[in-house]
Amino acid sequence: MTQEAAFHTEGETRGARWLVTVDHATNRVPDWVSGGDLGIAPEDMARHIAWDVGALGLGRRLAERLDAPAIWSDFSRLVIDPNRGEDDPTLVMQLYDGTIIPANRGISDAATEERLARLHRPYHDALERLAAARPDRVICAIHSFTPCLRGRPPRPWQVGVLHSHRDGRLAKPLIAALAAEGLIVGDNEPYDGHLDGDSIDRHALAPHRPNVLIEVRNDLIAAEDGQIAWADRLAPVLRRVLAESAL
């Protein structure tokens, strides 16, 4: 793996139907993007606005337990958001949770196109290659969310399961299964589960692949012990829900 790679994969020869994806895995800014600096403070680059804290560690461990391949992006969502369609107005964020992103203000079409060509499209091309590697593929997208947005009330959920109105076949039984374990589960919380052109829309809904998107509150998985605990918790539930779905 090279430092400038747009994405990384792991376990491509693993045998399970699952494919684990982590869209917002790192907060890396490539050197060719504004000299590797978006113009915001290091503490902001460490926040949820730049990446999904803990999601990569959880995703890799979960994939291992599911015997599934994993793929993750290796660029900050503030450089360009891989979980947005190419025509989405939030593809390159200029303001996020109270923080202005100086390097993105007034970004040119040419600069956006370069980020698409070098980062966004290679990631999605690789994701689709892995998704299409077997006809019965199931997508599991791993994300994390901040316990509280600036100026907003605390979010009560430990985990959220997002789903589109177009396909809740795995998400709805997963919500019930996690709630049965005593977890505080958000049903399409803290975000709505459908966004035209996002990763699930593109790689699961359009080709009719079973899918689920899991959001874990990031204070629960910021450290390695939390990532291990949540991978251990989620893997058997996901396996059971898929088996019972008969999909």
Tab-separated table of C-alpha atoms in Angstrom:
chain	number	residue	atom	x	y	z
A	1	MET	CA	0.000	0.000	0.000
A	2	THR	CA	1.358	3.403	-0.924
A	3	GLN	CA	0.880	6.506	1.154
A	4	GLU	CA	-0.853	8.311	-1.697
A	5	ALA	CA	-3.343	5.543	-2.460
A	6	ALA	CA	-6.972	6.673	-2.632
A	7	PHE	CA	-8.160	3.488	-0.961
A	8	HIS	CA	-7.023	0.239	0.606
A	9	THR	CA	-8.487	-3.250	0.657
A	10	GLU	CA	-8.017	-6.225	2.918
A	11	GLY	CA	-9.062	-9.852	2.735
A	12	GLU	CA	-10.171	-9.860	-0.886
A	13	THR	CA	-10.070	-13.674	-0.972
A	14	ARG	CA	-12.157	-14.155	2.167
A	15	GLY	CA	-15.187	-16.332	1.578
A	16	ALA	CA	-18.218	-14.577	3.058
A	17	ARG	CA	-20.954	-12.823	1.117
A	18	TRP	CA	-20.387	-9.671	3.133
A	19	LEU	CA	-18.355	-6.691	1.935
A	20	VAL	CA	-17.473	-4.204	4.669
A	21	THR	CA	-16.948	-0.612	3.527
A	22	VAL	CA	-15.641	2.415	5.421
A	23	ASP	CA	-16.221	5.582	3.402
A	24	HIS	CA	-14.814	8.042	5.958
A	25	ALA	CA	-11.904	5.996	7.276
A	26	THR	CA	-9.111	8.590	7.581
A	27	ASN	CA	-8.504	12.321	7.862
A	28	ARG	CA	-5.539	12.357	5.464
A	29	VAL	CA	-5.132	15.333	3.130
A	30	PRO	CA	-2.941	14.427	0.135
A	31	ASP	CA	0.096	16.647	-0.403
A	32	TRP	CA	-1.226	17.765	-3.789
A	33	VAL	CA	-4.327	19.259	-2.140
A	34	SER	CA	-3.328	22.688	-0.811
A	35	GLY	CA	0.036	21.333	0.288
A	36	GLY	CA	-1.658	18.774	2.531
A	37	ASP	CA	-3.384	21.421	4.660
A	38	LEU	CA	-7.024	22.523	4.344
A	39	GLY	CA	-6.381	25.559	6.529
A	40	ILE	CA	-8.189	24.387	9.662
A	41	ALA	CA	-6.756	23.657	13.094
A	42	PRO	CA	-5.385	20.201	13.954
A	43	GLU	CA	-8.084	19.785	16.572
A	44	ASP	CA	-10.715	20.294	13.867
A	45	MET	CA	-8.994	17.769	11.608
A	46	ALA	CA	-9.258	15.306	14.502
A	47	ARG	CA	-13.016	15.869	14.838
A	48	HIS	CA	-15.858	14.027	13.154
A	49	ILE	CA	-16.026	16.679	10.441
A	50	ALA	CA	-12.864	15.290	8.833
A	51	TRP	CA	-13.461	11.531	9.253
A	52	ASP	CA	-15.500	8.914	11.085
A	53	VAL	CA	-13.546	8.450	14.294
A	54	GLY	CA	-13.012	4.767	15.113
A	55	ALA	CA	-14.834	3.470	12.045
A	56	LEU	CA	-11.778	2.021	10.321
A	57	GLY	CA	-10.664	0.014	13.329
A	58	LEU	CA	-14.179	-1.300	13.821
A	59	GLY	CA	-14.682	-2.027	10.121
A	60	ARG	CA	-11.472	-4.000	9.728
A	61	ARG	CA	-12.124	-6.070	12.840
A	62	LEU	CA	-15.728	-6.684	11.834
A	63	ALA	CA	-14.674	-7.815	8.356
A	64	GLU	CA	-12.201	-10.237	9.892
A	65	ARG	CA	-14.876	-11.731	12.138
A	66	LEU	CA	-17.308	-12.035	9.229
A	67	ASP	CA	-14.592	-13.569	6.998
A	68	ALA	CA	-15.339	-10.735	4.589
A	69	PRO	CA	-13.290	-8.399	2.410
A	70	ALA	CA	-13.014	-4.785	3.476
A	71	ILE	CA	-12.397	-1.568	1.583
A	72	TRP	CA	-11.786	1.910	2.934
A	73	SER	CA	-10.979	5.325	1.554
A	74	ASP	CA	-7.725	7.057	2.511
A	75	PHE	CA	-8.608	10.731	2.249
A	76	SER	CA	-10.546	13.107	4.442
A	77	ARG	CA	-14.203	13.655	3.726
A	78	LEU	CA	-13.316	17.372	3.761
A	79	VAL	CA	-11.125	16.903	0.692
A	80	ILE	CA	-13.992	15.258	-1.162
A	81	ASP	CA	-16.751	13.146	0.316
A	82	PRO	CA	-16.843	9.601	-1.086
A	83	ASN	CA	-20.319	9.148	0.383
A	84	ARG	CA	-21.780	11.762	-1.939
A	85	GLY	CA	-22.717	11.652	-5.587
A	86	GLU	CA	-20.613	13.638	-8.004
A	87	ASP	CA	-23.374	16.221	-8.464
A	88	ASP	CA	-24.158	16.613	-4.755
A	89	PRO	CA	-23.716	20.203	-3.487
A	90	THR	CA	-22.043	18.862	-0.323
A	91	LEU	CA	-19.432	16.882	-2.269
A	92	VAL	CA	-16.743	19.401	-1.209
A	93	MET	CA	-17.792	21.005	2.042
A	94	GLN	CA	-16.985	24.656	2.672
A	95	LEU	CA	-18.619	24.809	6.135
A	96	TYR	CA	-19.195	21.861	8.445
A	97	ASP	CA	-20.512	21.879	12.022
A	98	GLY	CA	-19.414	25.461	12.580
A	99	THR	CA	-15.970	25.162	10.965
A	100	ILE	CA	-15.117	27.003	7.739
A	101	ILE	CA	-12.838	25.018	5.416
A	102	PRO	CA	-10.574	27.705	3.849
A	103	ALA	CA	-9.013	25.464	1.174
A	104	ASN	CA	-12.485	24.614	-0.143
A	105	ARG	CA	-13.903	28.134	-0.339
A	106	GLY	CA	-14.578	29.072	-3.928
A	107	ILE	CA	-13.074	25.812	-5.184
A	108	SER	CA	-12.862	25.709	-8.966
A	109	ASP	CA	-14.490	23.124	-11.181
A	110	ALA	CA	-11.022	22.024	-12.270
A	111	ALA	CA	-9.877	21.444	-8.689
A	112	THR	CA	-13.019	19.492	-7.900
A	113	GLU	CA	-12.518	17.394	-11.018
A	114	GLU	CA	-8.950	16.592	-9.972
A	115	ARG	CA	-10.145	15.373	-6.574
A	116	LEU	CA	-12.838	13.291	-8.276
A	117	ALA	CA	-10.372	11.761	-10.722
A	118	ARG	CA	-7.614	10.995	-8.212
A	119	LEU	CA	-9.632	10.045	-5.117
A	120	HIS	CA	-13.395	9.683	-5.393
A	121	ARG	CA	-13.653	7.676	-8.638
A	122	PRO	CA	-10.807	5.235	-7.907
A	123	TYR	CA	-12.395	4.410	-4.553
A	124	HIS	CA	-15.786	3.754	-6.097
A	125	ASP	CA	-14.326	1.771	-8.975
A	126	ALA	CA	-12.583	-0.518	-6.486
A	127	LEU	CA	-15.663	-0.771	-4.287
A	128	GLU	CA	-17.781	-1.828	-7.254
A	129	ARG	CA	-15.170	-4.362	-8.335
A	130	LEU	CA	-15.313	-6.024	-4.923
A	131	ALA	CA	-19.082	-5.768	-4.749
A	132	ALA	CA	-19.450	-7.431	-8.137
A	133	ALA	CA	-16.968	-10.211	-7.348
A	134	ARG	CA	-19.831	-12.496	-6.378
A	135	PRO	CA	-23.497	-12.334	-7.385
A	136	ASP	CA	-24.868	-12.721	-3.846
A	137	ARG	CA	-22.838	-9.894	-2.299
A	138	VAL	CA	-24.167	-8.094	0.782
A	139	ILE	CA	-22.926	-4.605	1.646
A	140	CYS	CA	-22.235	-3.544	5.233
A	141	ALA	CA	-21.202	0.113	5.476
A	142	ILE	CA	-19.566	1.232	8.732
A	143	HIS	CA	-19.713	4.827	9.921
A	144	SER	CA	-19.540	6.679	13.235
A	145	PHE	CA	-21.280	9.771	14.555
A	146	THR	CA	-20.388	12.420	17.086
A	147	PRO	CA	-22.241	12.351	20.421
A	148	CYS	CA	-23.236	15.987	20.000
A	149	LEU	CA	-23.135	18.568	17.221
A	150	ARG	CA	-22.161	22.082	18.268
A	151	GLY	CA	-25.117	23.888	19.789
A	152	ARG	CA	-27.346	20.798	19.596
A	153	PRO	CA	-28.643	18.446	22.292
A	154	PRO	CA	-26.744	15.212	23.023
A	155	ARG	CA	-27.608	12.266	20.839
A	156	PRO	CA	-28.970	9.390	22.921
A	157	TRP	CA	-28.268	6.480	20.598
A	158	GLN	CA	-25.361	4.089	20.978
A	159	VAL	CA	-25.774	2.812	17.441
A	160	GLY	CA	-27.864	3.823	14.469
A	161	VAL	CA	-29.018	1.655	11.594
A	162	LEU	CA	-29.748	3.605	8.425
A	163	HIS	CA	-31.863	2.351	5.574
A	164	SER	CA	-33.581	3.595	2.463
A	165	HIS	CA	-37.317	3.377	1.928
A	166	ARG	CA	-36.328	1.321	-1.106
A	167	ASP	CA	-34.751	-1.521	0.894
A	168	GLY	CA	-35.102	-2.262	4.600
A	169	ARG	CA	-34.802	-6.031	4.287
A	170	LEU	CA	-31.739	-6.335	6.512
A	171	ALA	CA	-31.869	-3.037	8.369
A	172	LYS	CA	-35.232	-3.504	10.042
A	173	PRO	CA	-34.508	-6.938	11.534
A	174	LEU	CA	-31.045	-5.705	12.540
A	175	ILE	CA	-32.605	-2.806	14.449
A	176	ALA	CA	-34.861	-5.229	16.295
A	177	ALA	CA	-31.999	-7.633	17.021
A	178	LEU	CA	-29.719	-4.929	18.425
A	179	ALA	CA	-32.526	-3.453	20.517
A	180	ALA	CA	-33.218	-6.924	21.912
A	181	GLU	CA	-29.648	-6.906	23.240
A	182	GLY	CA	-30.438	-3.835	25.312
A	183	LEU	CA	-28.791	-1.250	23.052
A	184	ILE	CA	-30.222	2.195	22.395
A	185	VAL	CA	-30.693	1.952	18.629
A	186	GLY	CA	-31.551	4.737	16.226
A	187	ASP	CA	-33.891	3.810	13.366
A	188	ASN	CA	-32.636	6.129	10.615
A	189	GLU	CA	-30.979	8.163	13.364
A	190	PRO	CA	-28.963	10.315	13.660
A	191	TYR	CA	-29.398	10.688	9.879
A	192	ASP	CA	-31.954	9.703	7.299
A	193	GLY	CA	-30.891	6.574	5.465
A	194	HIS	CA	-31.519	7.609	1.885
A	195	LEU	CA	-29.397	10.023	-0.111
A	196	ASP	CA	-29.432	9.908	-3.883
A	197	GLY	CA	-25.989	9.102	-5.254
A	198	ASP	CA	-24.377	8.044	-1.984
A	199	SER	CA	-22.399	4.824	-1.630
A	200	ILE	CA	-25.344	2.629	-0.643
A	201	ASP	CA	-27.519	4.103	-3.368
A	202	ARG	CA	-24.824	3.483	-5.950
A	203	HIS	CA	-23.468	0.076	-4.955
A	204	ALA	CA	-26.421	-1.560	-3.189
A	205	LEU	CA	-29.771	-0.027	-4.103
A	206	ALA	CA	-29.174	0.431	-7.828
A	207	PRO	CA	-27.899	-3.156	-8.363
A	208	HIS	CA	-30.381	-4.576	-5.797
A	209	ARG	CA	-27.773	-5.867	-3.349
A	210	PRO	CA	-28.882	-6.489	0.240
A	211	ASN	CA	-27.355	-3.866	2.486
A	212	VAL	CA	-27.127	-2.256	5.872
A	213	LEU	CA	-25.437	0.925	7.098
A	214	ILE	CA	-24.325	0.977	10.727
A	215	GLU	CA	-23.439	4.181	12.605
A	216	VAL	CA	-21.748	3.714	16.003
A	217	ARG	CA	-21.375	6.667	18.376
A	218	ASN	CA	-17.730	7.558	18.088
A	219	ASP	CA	-16.900	7.877	21.778
A	220	LEU	CA	-17.693	4.155	22.040
A	221	ILE	CA	-15.160	3.141	19.377
A	222	ALA	CA	-12.471	5.828	19.533
A	223	ALA	CA	-10.131	3.410	21.341
A	224	GLU	CA	-9.079	-0.072	20.280
A	225	ASP	CA	-10.893	-1.854	23.105
A	226	GLY	CA	-14.183	-0.324	22.007
A	227	GLN	CA	-13.584	-1.295	18.401
A	228	ILE	CA	-12.913	-4.890	19.429
A	229	ALA	CA	-15.966	-5.005	21.689
A	230	TRP	CA	-18.283	-3.640	19.011
A	231	ALA	CA	-16.905	-5.955	16.323
A	232	ASP	CA	-17.495	-8.878	18.680
A	233	ARG	CA	-21.023	-7.624	19.347
A	234	LEU	CA	-22.043	-6.872	15.763
A	235	ALA	CA	-20.606	-9.849	13.880
A	236	PRO	CA	-22.835	-12.607	15.297
A	237	VAL	CA	-25.937	-10.427	15.023
A	238	LEU	CA	-25.201	-9.617	11.386
A	239	ARG	CA	-24.609	-13.271	10.566
A	240	ARG	CA	-27.843	-14.301	12.267
A	241	VAL	CA	-29.954	-11.577	10.669
A	242	LEU	CA	-28.650	-12.416	7.200
A	243	ALA	CA	-29.250	-16.146	7.697
A	244	GLU	CA	-32.792	-15.561	8.937
A	245	SER	CA	-33.571	-13.173	6.078
A	246	ALA	CA	-33.223	-15.913	3.436
A	247	LEU	CA	-31.882	-13.266	1.064
